[in-house]
DNA sequence: GCGGCAATGTCTTGAACCTGACAAAAAGGT
DNA sequence: ACCTTTTTGTCAGGTTCAAGACATTGCCGC
């Protein structure tokens, strides 16, 4: 039972790590942060895909709607994470939406053309961007496997483990995950129903494997959670 | 009920379209085709990821094994299609396997380092490779959505439609898909069980929407299949 | 043409989990 | 502090499909 510890619910590539340090200064001039309020959309499906974005503050939900109106959430991004990077890879119109989840969310947009211009000067940048998209692809493959071939409990447990190693703070054996995600959010991320998330989380609490309230999830022993 | 006609079960990017036409000649010197027999592996998980490959003849199955030994098939590739391109995007060890499905399968390997060297000279090549990986990402997103949010019948029908538009030959209203895929193969590709595939295909045959035998699948009216 | 093996067809059973319904609790605004 | 809305908890009912078992059919090598 070897499980590779890779993350997929949360994204982890910082835009500044992708862009050359010495180029960053140059780009900083263009860094105009846009402010959003809760529930505002950054882009809709079919919008022109001409920017990639980094979250400077707050949370952003990426997803799209099925034919029947049901919302599918691909990921929920927080500070330092980037999105919309498919615009780099030839996507002309958005296929998904990006919606702000908190008030006072601050987003840094970066023009694709500007980035492409940088790529011409900077060969290394091309590799980094290729890696960025490749990393996203690998994560998606893991997500696919979990969502399709594992049962609801495993999906939720894996979600907790991913959250823990990515957002958690370790205190002794315990890992504290501060989160404002509702059970509905977790359901959307794990491809389960709201009720199932509630039930399974309470089962885990019952077994004393985790504790949670509306602000945090506490994992008793990350290594033994499964 | 608008369904975007994008393909995901089968891959569609020809390596020669990615590589500059004038570079192709240069690369041709290095084009040494490797021959494989049925069931041989091209690479295993944890192998060094130092090549990308193109199928020149025959079929190749890409997949991996779950902890419980179950085989997951990501895709089945035929002539002209490429695989292993995650090596370009920073994958150092293979996470999946590539297995040959037919005798007399011919594969053209291309060294990653050679390709990276080409990228330095050729800025456009970087964009093309970025697009290549981006396209794969978009397809995978569609696949994820279908597998997670649609029922077995829809998944199988979508599979048929994809196969038809990608591999099918149109004859009047009818579309003929020559295929050697077994119901087990289709089950693995659609994330269903072998029995379910058999049953649903027979239901579709019953409703006169398709006909099939062990060599082909015939779709009566592609536009009306759903 | 024959034997063996893989693929297909068809049932039955049961588990997983979605859905809808409703109550209780918490959060948030004014 | 009060009212409204959101979130959480719990249950019953029903659907979907995977899995196992077994018969039948078709393919392939000899």
Short mmCIF file of C-alpha atoms (C1' of nucleotides) in Angstrom, two decimals:
data_model
loop_
_atom_site.label_atom_id
_atom_site.label_comp_id
_atom_site.label_asym_id
_atom_site.label_seq_id
_atom_site.Cartn_x
_atom_site.Cartn_y
_atom_site.Cartn_z
CA UNK A 1 0.00 0.00 0.00
CA UNK A 2 2.45 2.66 -1.15
CA UNK A 3 0.80 5.97 -1.83
CA UNK A 4 2.82 8.75 -3.41
CA UNK A 5 2.37 11.95 -1.50
CA UNK A 6 1.40 14.29 -4.30
CA UNK A 7 -1.14 17.02 -4.06
CA UNK A 8 -4.04 17.63 -6.28
CA UNK A 9 -6.81 19.42 -4.44
CA UNK A 10 -4.64 22.44 -3.95
CA UNK A 11 -2.21 23.88 -6.37
CA UNK A 12 1.27 24.75 -5.40
CA UNK A 13 3.20 26.59 -8.05
CA UNK A 14 4.09 30.12 -7.22
CA UNK A 15 4.24 32.44 -10.16
CA UNK A 16 7.39 34.06 -8.86
CA UNK A 17 9.13 30.74 -8.86
CA UNK A 18 8.22 30.30 -12.46
CA UNK A 19 9.33 33.67 -13.62
CA UNK A 20 13.03 34.35 -13.42
CA UNK A 21 13.97 36.32 -10.33
CA UNK A 22 15.68 38.98 -12.41
CA UNK A 23 12.71 39.22 -14.70
CA UNK A 24 10.36 39.72 -11.82
CA UNK A 25 11.49 43.29 -11.30
CA UNK A 26 10.76 44.01 -14.88
CA UNK A 27 7.32 42.52 -14.53
CA UNK A 28 6.63 44.26 -11.27
CA UNK A 29 5.94 47.46 -13.11
CA UNK A 30 3.01 45.74 -14.71
CA UNK A 31 1.80 44.21 -11.48
CA UNK A 32 -1.48 45.90 -10.93
CA UNK A 33 -3.52 44.01 -8.40
CA UNK A 34 -7.21 43.81 -9.02
CA UNK A 35 -9.58 43.73 -6.06
CA UNK A 36 -12.65 41.53 -5.92
CA UNK A 37 -15.54 40.93 -3.58
CA UNK A 38 -17.10 37.63 -2.63
CA UNK A 39 -18.87 35.75 -5.44
CA UNK A 40 -17.55 38.03 -8.18
CA UNK A 41 -16.33 36.29 -11.29
CA UNK A 42 -12.86 36.81 -12.65
CA UNK A 43 -13.76 35.14 -15.88
CA UNK A 44 -16.59 33.08 -17.37
CA UNK A 45 -16.58 30.27 -19.89
CA UNK A 46 -16.08 31.63 -23.40
CA UNK A 47 -14.28 34.73 -22.21
CA UNK A 48 -11.12 35.56 -24.08
CA UNK A 49 -8.22 33.67 -22.51
CA UNK A 50 -5.55 36.34 -22.57
CA UNK A 51 -4.21 36.41 -19.03
CA UNK A 52 -2.94 34.11 -16.36
CA UNK A 53 -3.51 35.07 -12.76
CA UNK A 54 -2.00 34.73 -9.34
CA UNK A 55 -3.93 34.89 -6.09
CA UNK A 56 -2.38 37.56 -3.87
CA UNK A 57 -5.03 37.40 -1.15
CA UNK A 58 -8.27 35.50 -0.56
CA UNK A 59 -9.60 32.41 -2.33
CA UNK A 60 -10.65 31.63 -5.87
CA UNK A 61 -12.80 28.76 -7.03
CA UNK A 62 -12.17 27.21 -10.45
CA UNK A 63 -14.93 25.13 -11.98
CA UNK A 64 -17.61 24.88 -14.59
CA UNK A 65 -21.23 23.97 -15.01
CA UNK A 66 -22.62 20.75 -16.39
CA UNK A 67 -25.48 20.66 -18.87
CA UNK A 68 -27.92 20.09 -16.02
CA UNK A 69 -26.67 23.17 -14.20
CA UNK A 70 -24.69 21.27 -11.60
CA UNK A 71 -21.49 22.98 -10.54
CA UNK A 72 -18.22 21.11 -10.80
CA UNK A 73 -15.33 22.48 -8.76
CA UNK A 74 -11.87 21.69 -10.10
CA UNK A 75 -9.92 23.40 -7.38
CA UNK A 76 -9.90 26.10 -4.77
CA UNK A 77 -6.87 28.34 -4.81
CA UNK A 78 -5.31 30.45 -2.09
CA UNK A 79 -2.46 32.91 -1.74
CA UNK A 80 0.44 32.45 -4.12
CA UNK A 81 -1.29 30.01 -6.42
CA UNK A 82 -1.83 30.63 -10.09
CA UNK A 83 -4.65 29.82 -12.46
CA UNK A 84 -5.76 30.34 -16.03
CA UNK A 85 -2.48 28.95 -17.26
CA UNK A 86 -4.13 27.02 -20.07
CA UNK A 87 -4.22 30.34 -21.89
CA UNK A 88 -0.49 29.79 -22.32
CA UNK A 89 -1.04 26.41 -23.85
CA UNK A 90 -3.27 27.51 -26.66
CA UNK A 91 -6.65 27.80 -25.01
CA UNK A 92 -8.28 30.75 -26.73
CA UNK A 93 -11.60 30.82 -24.88
CA UNK A 94 -12.03 29.87 -21.25
CA UNK A 95 -13.69 26.54 -20.62
CA UNK A 96 -14.10 27.07 -16.92
CA UNK A 97 -14.99 29.94 -14.64
CA UNK A 98 -12.97 31.59 -11.89
CA UNK A 99 -15.02 32.90 -9.02
CA UNK A 100 -13.86 34.75 -5.94
CA UNK A 101 -14.85 33.19 -2.62
CA UNK A 102 -13.91 35.86 -0.11
CA UNK A 103 -14.18 39.60 0.22
CA UNK A 104 -10.98 41.59 -0.22
CA UNK A 105 -9.56 39.08 -2.64
CA UNK A 106 -6.65 40.44 -4.58
CA UNK A 107 -5.60 39.05 -7.93
CA UNK A 108 -2.55 39.77 -10.03
CA UNK A 109 -3.19 39.36 -13.76
CA UNK A 110 -0.38 38.77 -16.22
CA UNK A 111 -0.85 39.26 -19.92
CA UNK A 112 -0.15 36.25 -22.11
CA UNK A 113 1.40 38.27 -24.87
CA UNK A 114 3.78 39.88 -22.41
CA UNK A 115 4.72 36.47 -21.13
CA UNK A 116 5.23 35.12 -24.61
CA UNK A 117 7.47 38.05 -25.38
CA UNK A 118 9.50 37.18 -22.32
CA UNK A 119 9.73 33.60 -23.48
CA UNK A 120 11.48 34.68 -26.63
CA UNK A 121 14.29 36.25 -24.67
CA UNK A 122 14.40 33.67 -21.95
CA UNK A 123 14.79 30.05 -22.94
CA UNK A 124 14.63 28.85 -19.37
CA UNK A 125 11.23 30.42 -18.94
CA UNK A 126 9.81 28.15 -21.61
CA UNK A 127 10.97 25.12 -19.69
CA UNK A 128 9.50 26.42 -16.48
CA UNK A 129 6.14 27.05 -18.06
CA UNK A 130 6.23 23.64 -19.66
CA UNK A 131 6.90 22.18 -16.24
CA UNK A 132 4.09 24.20 -14.77
CA UNK A 133 1.56 22.78 -17.19
CA UNK A 134 3.10 19.33 -16.94
CA UNK A 135 2.80 19.39 -13.17
CA UNK A 136 -0.84 20.30 -13.47
CA UNK A 137 -1.28 17.36 -15.81
CA UNK A 138 0.32 14.94 -13.38
CA UNK A 139 -1.87 16.16 -10.56
CA UNK A 140 -4.95 15.82 -12.67
CA UNK A 141 -4.00 12.24 -13.44
CA UNK A 142 -3.81 11.46 -9.75
CA UNK A 143 -7.11 13.19 -9.17
CA UNK A 144 -8.71 11.16 -11.92
CA UNK A 145 -7.49 7.95 -10.42
CA UNK A 146 -8.74 8.81 -6.97
CA UNK A 147 -12.11 10.02 -8.15
CA UNK A 148 -12.81 7.17 -10.49
CA UNK A 149 -11.40 4.16 -8.76
CA UNK A 150 -11.66 4.85 -5.06
CA UNK A 151 -14.73 4.86 -2.85
CA UNK A 152 -16.12 7.96 -1.17
CA UNK A 153 -14.35 7.38 2.12
CA UNK A 154 -10.94 7.01 0.50
CA UNK A 155 -11.50 10.12 -1.60
CA UNK A 156 -12.34 12.17 1.46
CA UNK A 157 -9.46 10.75 3.47
CA UNK A 158 -7.04 11.50 0.64
CA UNK A 159 -8.44 14.98 0.48
CA UNK A 160 -7.74 15.42 4.18
CA UNK A 161 -4.21 14.11 3.82
CA UNK A 162 -3.51 16.39 0.88
CA UNK A 163 -4.94 19.35 2.72
CA UNK A 164 -2.89 18.47 5.78
CA UNK A 165 0.44 18.22 4.01
CA UNK A 166 -0.25 21.31 1.99
CA UNK A 167 -2.06 23.66 4.34
CA UNK A 168 -1.63 21.98 7.69
CA UNK A 169 0.38 23.11 10.70
CA UNK A 170 2.02 20.31 12.64
CA UNK A 171 1.79 20.29 16.40
CA UNK A 172 3.32 17.10 17.77
CA UNK A 173 1.47 14.19 16.19
CA UNK A 174 -1.46 16.38 15.30
CA UNK A 175 -1.95 18.39 12.16
CA UNK A 176 -4.23 21.40 12.19
CA UNK A 177 -5.86 22.48 8.96
CA UNK A 178 -7.44 25.90 9.20
CA UNK A 179 -10.17 25.90 6.59
CA UNK A 180 -13.31 27.72 5.70
CA UNK A 181 -14.41 24.98 3.34
CA UNK A 182 -17.94 23.77 3.93
CA UNK A 183 -18.96 20.16 3.57
CA UNK A 184 -20.56 21.20 0.31
CA UNK A 185 -17.19 22.49 -0.92
CA UNK A 186 -15.45 19.29 0.09
CA UNK A 187 -18.16 17.28 -1.62
CA UNK A 188 -17.64 19.21 -4.85
CA UNK A 189 -13.87 18.71 -4.65
CA UNK A 190 -14.09 15.01 -3.91
CA UNK A 191 -16.96 14.16 -6.23
CA UNK A 192 -19.26 13.00 -3.46
CA UNK A 193 -22.49 14.32 -1.97
CA UNK A 194 -22.76 16.81 0.86
CA UNK A 195 -24.46 14.28 3.12
CA UNK A 196 -21.76 11.69 2.50
CA UNK A 197 -19.05 14.16 3.51
CA UNK A 198 -20.89 14.98 6.74
CA UNK A 199 -21.39 11.32 7.55
CA UNK A 200 -17.84 10.23 6.81
CA UNK A 201 -16.26 13.14 8.66
CA UNK A 202 -18.37 12.25 11.68
CA UNK A 203 -17.37 8.61 11.38
CA UNK A 204 -13.72 9.66 11.41
CA UNK A 205 -14.41 11.87 14.43
CA UNK A 206 -16.19 8.94 16.09
CA UNK A 207 -13.10 6.79 15.56
CA UNK A 208 -11.04 9.61 17.06
CA UNK A 209 -8.98 9.89 13.90
CA UNK A 210 -9.85 13.54 13.41
CA UNK A 211 -11.58 16.40 15.15
CA UNK A 212 -13.30 19.24 13.36
CA UNK A 213 -15.48 22.26 13.77
CA UNK A 214 -16.49 24.96 11.31
CA UNK A 215 -13.11 26.64 11.33
CA UNK A 216 -10.60 23.82 11.30
CA UNK A 217 -9.91 20.15 10.88
CA UNK A 218 -7.51 18.48 13.25
CA UNK A 219 -5.87 15.23 12.20
CA UNK A 220 -4.80 13.17 15.18
CA UNK A 221 -2.06 11.22 13.44
CA UNK A 222 -1.44 11.91 9.79
CA UNK A 223 0.71 8.81 9.26
CA UNK A 224 -2.02 6.55 10.56
CA UNK A 225 -4.98 8.09 8.82
CA UNK A 226 -6.41 5.84 6.16
CA UNK B 1 -27.66 19.78 -24.25
CA UNK B 2 -24.60 21.15 -26.01
CA UNK B 3 -21.73 18.73 -26.02
CA UNK B 4 -18.38 19.91 -27.26
CA UNK B 5 -16.95 17.45 -29.72
CA UNK B 6 -13.52 16.99 -28.25
CA UNK B 7 -11.70 13.74 -28.08
CA UNK B 8 -10.17 12.16 -25.09
CA UNK B 9 -10.09 8.41 -25.40
CA UNK B 10 -7.77 8.64 -28.32
CA UNK B 11 -4.93 11.01 -28.76
CA UNK B 12 -4.54 13.10 -31.83
CA UNK B 13 -1.30 14.99 -31.92
CA UNK B 14 1.10 13.97 -34.59
CA UNK B 15 4.71 14.39 -33.68
CA UNK B 16 5.55 15.69 -37.12
CA UNK B 17 3.06 18.50 -36.70
CA UNK B 18 4.77 19.47 -33.50
CA UNK B 19 8.26 19.43 -34.84
CA UNK B 20 9.07 22.06 -37.42
CA UNK B 21 8.93 20.67 -40.93
CA UNK B 22 12.46 21.81 -41.66
CA UNK B 23 13.70 20.33 -38.43
CA UNK B 24 12.17 17.03 -39.25
CA UNK B 25 14.84 16.25 -41.79
CA UNK B 26 17.49 16.87 -39.23
CA UNK B 27 15.73 14.58 -36.81
CA UNK B 28 15.12 11.94 -39.41
CA UNK B 29 18.70 10.84 -39.11
CA UNK B 30 17.98 9.85 -35.57
CA UNK B 31 14.74 8.15 -36.40
CA UNK B 32 15.41 4.59 -35.59
CA UNK B 33 12.22 2.64 -35.33
CA UNK B 34 12.08 0.00 -32.67
CA UNK B 35 10.04 -3.12 -33.27
CA UNK B 36 7.87 -4.74 -30.62
CA UNK B 37 5.72 -7.82 -30.26
CA UNK B 38 2.37 -8.12 -28.59
CA UNK B 39 2.35 -7.56 -24.81
CA UNK B 40 5.92 -6.27 -24.69
CA UNK B 41 6.49 -3.26 -22.50
CA UNK B 42 8.06 -0.09 -23.84
CA UNK B 43 8.53 1.27 -20.36
CA UNK B 44 7.48 0.48 -16.80
CA UNK B 45 6.70 2.71 -13.86
CA UNK B 46 9.92 4.08 -12.33
CA UNK B 47 11.86 3.74 -15.55
CA UNK B 48 13.93 6.72 -16.48
CA UNK B 49 11.77 9.17 -18.44
CA UNK B 50 14.22 10.23 -21.11
CA UNK B 51 12.31 9.75 -24.36
CA UNK B 52 9.05 10.59 -25.95
CA UNK B 53 7.62 8.19 -28.49
CA UNK B 54 5.50 8.08 -31.58
CA UNK B 55 3.53 5.09 -32.75
CA UNK B 56 4.51 4.28 -36.33
CA UNK B 57 2.52 1.06 -36.56
CA UNK B 58 0.32 -1.00 -34.25
CA UNK B 59 -1.26 -0.07 -30.93
CA UNK B 60 0.12 0.92 -27.54
CA UNK B 61 -1.71 0.87 -24.24
CA UNK B 62 -0.88 3.48 -21.60
CA UNK B 63 -1.92 2.78 -18.03
CA UNK B 64 -0.85 1.83 -14.56
CA UNK B 65 -1.66 -0.53 -11.76
CA UNK B 66 -3.54 0.28 -8.59
CA UNK B 67 -2.41 -0.93 -5.18
CA UNK B 68 -4.79 -3.86 -5.45
CA UNK B 69 -3.30 -4.90 -8.78
CA UNK B 70 -6.16 -3.64 -10.89
CA UNK B 71 -5.10 -2.24 -14.23
CA UNK B 72 -6.14 1.28 -15.18
CA UNK B 73 -5.96 2.15 -18.85
CA UNK B 74 -5.47 5.82 -19.62
CA UNK B 75 -5.51 5.53 -23.36
CA UNK B 76 -4.88 3.32 -26.33
CA UNK B 77 -2.76 4.87 -29.05
CA UNK B 78 -2.53 4.10 -32.74
CA UNK B 79 -0.48 5.23 -35.71
CA UNK B 80 0.82 8.77 -35.58
CA UNK B 81 0.06 9.38 -31.94
CA UNK B 82 2.67 10.27 -29.38
CA UNK B 83 3.13 9.35 -25.75
CA UNK B 84 5.52 9.75 -22.87
CA UNK B 85 5.51 13.49 -23.35
CA UNK B 86 5.43 14.15 -19.62
CA UNK B 87 9.15 13.49 -19.75
CA UNK B 88 9.34 16.87 -21.43
CA UNK B 89 7.49 18.52 -18.61
CA UNK B 90 9.79 17.49 -15.83
CA UNK B 91 8.71 13.93 -15.11
CA UNK B 92 11.92 12.12 -14.25
CA UNK B 93 10.55 8.63 -13.60
CA UNK B 94 7.61 7.11 -15.43
CA UNK B 95 4.43 6.90 -13.44
CA UNK B 96 2.63 4.77 -15.99
CA UNK B 97 3.50 1.90 -18.25
CA UNK B 98 3.40 1.64 -22.02
CA UNK B 99 2.56 -1.79 -23.39
CA UNK B 100 2.35 -2.93 -26.96
CA UNK B 101 -0.95 -4.50 -28.00
CA UNK B 102 -0.22 -5.92 -31.42
CA UNK B 103 2.54 -7.82 -33.12
CA UNK B 104 4.73 -5.87 -35.53
CA UNK B 105 4.28 -2.66 -33.63
CA UNK B 106 6.80 -0.04 -34.57
CA UNK B 107 7.76 2.82 -32.28
CA UNK B 108 9.89 5.86 -32.97
CA UNK B 109 11.68 7.10 -29.85
CA UNK B 110 12.95 10.66 -29.55
CA UNK B 111 15.47 11.66 -26.96
CA UNK B 112 14.41 14.39 -24.55
CA UNK B 113 17.81 16.00 -24.45
CA UNK B 114 17.89 16.18 -28.22
CA UNK B 115 14.50 17.82 -28.18
CA UNK B 116 15.54 20.28 -25.51
CA UNK B 117 18.57 21.18 -27.56
CA UNK B 118 16.28 21.86 -30.49
CA UNK B 119 14.13 24.05 -28.26
CA UNK B 120 17.04 26.34 -27.63
CA UNK B 121 17.40 27.11 -31.31
CA UNK B 122 13.75 27.09 -32.11
CA UNK B 123 11.47 29.32 -30.07
CA UNK B 124 8.38 28.18 -31.90
CA UNK B 125 9.05 24.61 -30.88
CA UNK B 126 8.65 25.57 -27.24
CA UNK B 127 5.20 26.93 -27.95
CA UNK B 128 4.21 23.83 -29.82
CA UNK B 129 5.31 21.55 -27.04
CA UNK B 130 3.52 23.72 -24.52
CA UNK B 131 0.41 23.40 -26.64
CA UNK B 132 0.90 19.68 -26.87
CA UNK B 133 0.93 19.28 -23.11
CA UNK B 134 -1.85 21.82 -22.70
CA UNK B 135 -4.03 19.92 -25.12
CA UNK B 136 -3.47 16.75 -23.18
CA UNK B 137 -4.50 18.62 -20.05
CA UNK B 138 -7.72 19.83 -21.61
CA UNK B 139 -8.60 16.35 -22.76
CA UNK B 140 -7.93 14.93 -19.37
CA UNK B 141 -10.25 17.49 -17.85
CA UNK B 142 -13.02 16.37 -20.13
CA UNK B 143 -12.32 12.76 -19.34
CA UNK B 144 -12.44 13.48 -15.64
CA UNK B 145 -15.78 15.17 -15.97
CA UNK B 146 -17.28 12.33 -17.95
CA UNK B 147 -15.97 9.62 -15.69
CA UNK B 148 -16.94 11.30 -12.45
CA UNK B 149 -20.24 12.93 -13.23
CA UNK B 150 -21.88 10.83 -15.88
CA UNK B 151 -23.47 7.41 -15.57
CA UNK B 152 -22.16 4.27 -17.21
CA UNK B 153 -24.39 4.51 -20.27
CA UNK B 154 -23.37 8.09 -21.01
CA UNK B 155 -19.70 7.23 -20.61
CA UNK B 156 -19.97 4.37 -23.05
CA UNK B 157 -22.00 6.40 -25.53
CA UNK B 158 -19.48 9.24 -25.36
CA UNK B 159 -16.76 6.72 -25.92
CA UNK B 160 -18.51 5.49 -29.04
CA UNK B 161 -19.01 9.02 -30.33
CA UNK B 162 -15.38 9.88 -29.73
CA UNK B 163 -14.23 6.70 -31.39
CA UNK B 164 -16.52 7.38 -34.30
CA UNK B 165 -15.35 10.90 -34.98
CA UNK B 166 -11.75 9.94 -34.47
CA UNK B 167 -11.44 6.50 -36.01
CA UNK B 168 -14.71 6.07 -37.85
CA UNK B 169 -15.39 5.89 -41.56
CA UNK B 170 -18.58 7.58 -42.66
CA UNK B 171 -20.86 5.77 -45.10
CA UNK B 172 -24.06 7.77 -45.57
CA UNK B 173 -25.64 8.20 -42.17
CA UNK B 174 -23.69 5.32 -40.77
CA UNK B 175 -20.27 5.40 -39.20
CA UNK B 176 -18.13 2.31 -39.13
CA UNK B 177 -15.52 1.93 -36.44
CA UNK B 178 -13.09 -0.89 -37.11
CA UNK B 179 -11.82 -1.92 -33.72
CA UNK B 180 -10.15 -4.79 -32.03
CA UNK B 181 -11.05 -3.51 -28.58
CA UNK B 182 -12.73 -6.07 -26.38
CA UNK B 183 -15.51 -5.23 -23.99
CA UNK B 184 -12.92 -5.51 -21.26
CA UNK B 185 -10.81 -2.85 -22.98
CA UNK B 186 -13.79 -0.57 -23.33
CA UNK B 187 -14.66 -1.13 -19.70
CA UNK B 188 -11.17 -0.10 -18.64
CA UNK B 189 -11.31 3.01 -20.82
CA UNK B 190 -14.72 4.08 -19.59
CA UNK B 191 -14.30 3.15 -15.95
CA UNK B 192 -17.11 0.61 -15.98
CA UNK B 193 -17.28 -3.16 -15.64
CA UNK B 194 -16.99 -5.67 -18.45
CA UNK B 195 -20.53 -6.91 -17.88
CA UNK B 196 -21.94 -3.41 -17.98
CA UNK B 197 -20.29 -2.73 -21.33
CA UNK B 198 -21.73 -5.92 -22.78
CA UNK B 199 -25.20 -5.11 -21.48
CA UNK B 200 -25.24 -1.50 -22.62
CA UNK B 201 -23.86 -2.27 -26.06
CA UNK B 202 -26.59 -4.86 -26.46
CA UNK B 203 -29.22 -2.40 -25.31
CA UNK B 204 -28.01 0.04 -27.96
CA UNK B 205 -28.11 -2.74 -30.53
CA UNK B 206 -31.62 -3.61 -29.36
CA UNK B 207 -32.71 0.00 -29.91
CA UNK B 208 -31.14 -0.19 -33.35
CA UNK B 209 -28.80 2.68 -32.55
CA UNK B 210 -25.71 0.64 -33.26
CA UNK B 211 -24.63 -2.70 -34.62
CA UNK B 212 -21.50 -4.50 -33.61
CA UNK B 213 -19.57 -7.70 -33.88
CA UNK B 214 -16.07 -8.59 -32.81
CA UNK B 215 -14.39 -6.64 -35.55
CA UNK B 216 -16.34 -3.40 -35.80
CA UNK B 217 -18.94 -1.12 -34.34
CA UNK B 218 -21.42 0.50 -36.67
CA UNK B 219 -23.22 3.62 -35.54
CA UNK B 220 -26.53 4.08 -37.32
CA UNK B 221 -26.78 7.84 -36.94
CA UNK B 222 -23.99 9.59 -35.11
CA UNK B 223 -25.91 12.83 -34.69
CA UNK B 224 -28.79 11.06 -32.98
CA UNK B 225 -26.84 8.81 -30.70
CA UNK B 226 -27.21 9.77 -27.07
"C1'" DG C 1 -11.86 -29.58 -38.66
"C1'" DC C 2 -10.94 -29.89 -33.84
"C1'" DG C 3 -9.76 -28.54 -29.22
"C1'" DG C 4 -8.75 -24.99 -26.14
"C1'" DC C 5 -9.09 -20.50 -24.64
"C1'" DA C 6 -10.67 -15.92 -24.77
"C1'" DA C 7 -14.65 -13.16 -25.31
"C1'" DT C 8 -19.43 -12.44 -24.83
"C1'" DG C 9 -24.18 -12.92 -22.88
"C1'" DT C 10 -27.22 -13.13 -18.93
"C1'" DC C 11 -28.61 -13.71 -14.37
"C1'" DT C 12 -28.65 -12.57 -9.31
"C1'" DT C 13 -27.14 -10.39 -5.24
"C1'" DG C 14 -25.65 -6.77 -2.52
"C1'" DA C 15 -23.12 -2.76 -1.37
"C1'" DA C 16 -22.31 2.03 -2.06
"C1'" DC C 17 -24.07 6.21 -2.11
"C1'" DC C 18 -27.17 9.77 -4.13
"C1'" DT C 19 -31.53 12.15 -3.24
"C1'" DG C 20 -34.98 14.38 -0.79
"C1'" DA C 21 -36.78 15.67 3.48
"C1'" DC C 22 -36.55 17.76 7.67
"C1'" DA C 23 -34.65 19.39 12.16
"C1'" DA C 24 -31.09 21.52 14.75
"C1'" DA C 25 -27.23 24.44 15.17
"C1'" DA C 26 -24.29 28.13 13.91
"C1'" DA C 27 -23.18 32.29 11.54
"C1'" DG C 28 -24.02 36.83 9.89
"C1'" DG C 29 -26.32 41.04 9.13
"C1'" DT C 30 -28.75 45.08 11.00
"C1'" DA D 1 -30.47 40.77 20.57
"C1'" DC D 2 -33.25 39.24 16.83
"C1'" DC D 3 -34.17 37.49 12.53
"C1'" DT D 4 -32.58 35.25 8.34
"C1'" DT D 5 -29.68 32.33 5.95
"C1'" DT D 6 -26.35 28.96 5.74
"C1'" DT D 7 -24.45 24.90 7.37
"C1'" DT D 8 -24.61 20.59 9.59
"C1'" DG D 9 -26.74 16.22 11.22
"C1'" DT D 10 -29.68 12.20 10.39
"C1'" DC D 11 -32.84 9.11 8.22
"C1'" DA D 12 -35.53 6.37 4.81
"C1'" DG D 13 -36.01 5.05 0.02
"C1'" DG D 14 -34.38 4.05 -4.27
"C1'" DT D 15 -31.08 3.62 -8.04
"C1'" DT D 16 -27.03 2.34 -10.11
"C1'" DC D 17 -23.68 -0.81 -10.99
"C1'" DA D 18 -19.89 -3.85 -9.58
"C1'" DA D 19 -18.98 -8.65 -8.82
"C1'" DG D 20 -19.54 -13.48 -9.03
"C1'" DA D 21 -21.22 -17.43 -11.39
"C1'" DC D 22 -22.03 -19.88 -15.27
"C1'" DA D 23 -23.46 -20.87 -20.08
"C1'" DT D 24 -22.55 -19.91 -24.77
"C1'" DT D 25 -20.20 -18.26 -28.69
"C1'" DG D 26 -16.46 -17.30 -31.62
"C1'" DC D 27 -11.53 -17.20 -32.69
"C1'" DC D 28 -6.99 -19.13 -33.43
"C1'" DG D 29 -3.43 -22.43 -33.82
"C1'" DC D 30 -2.43 -26.89 -35.11
#
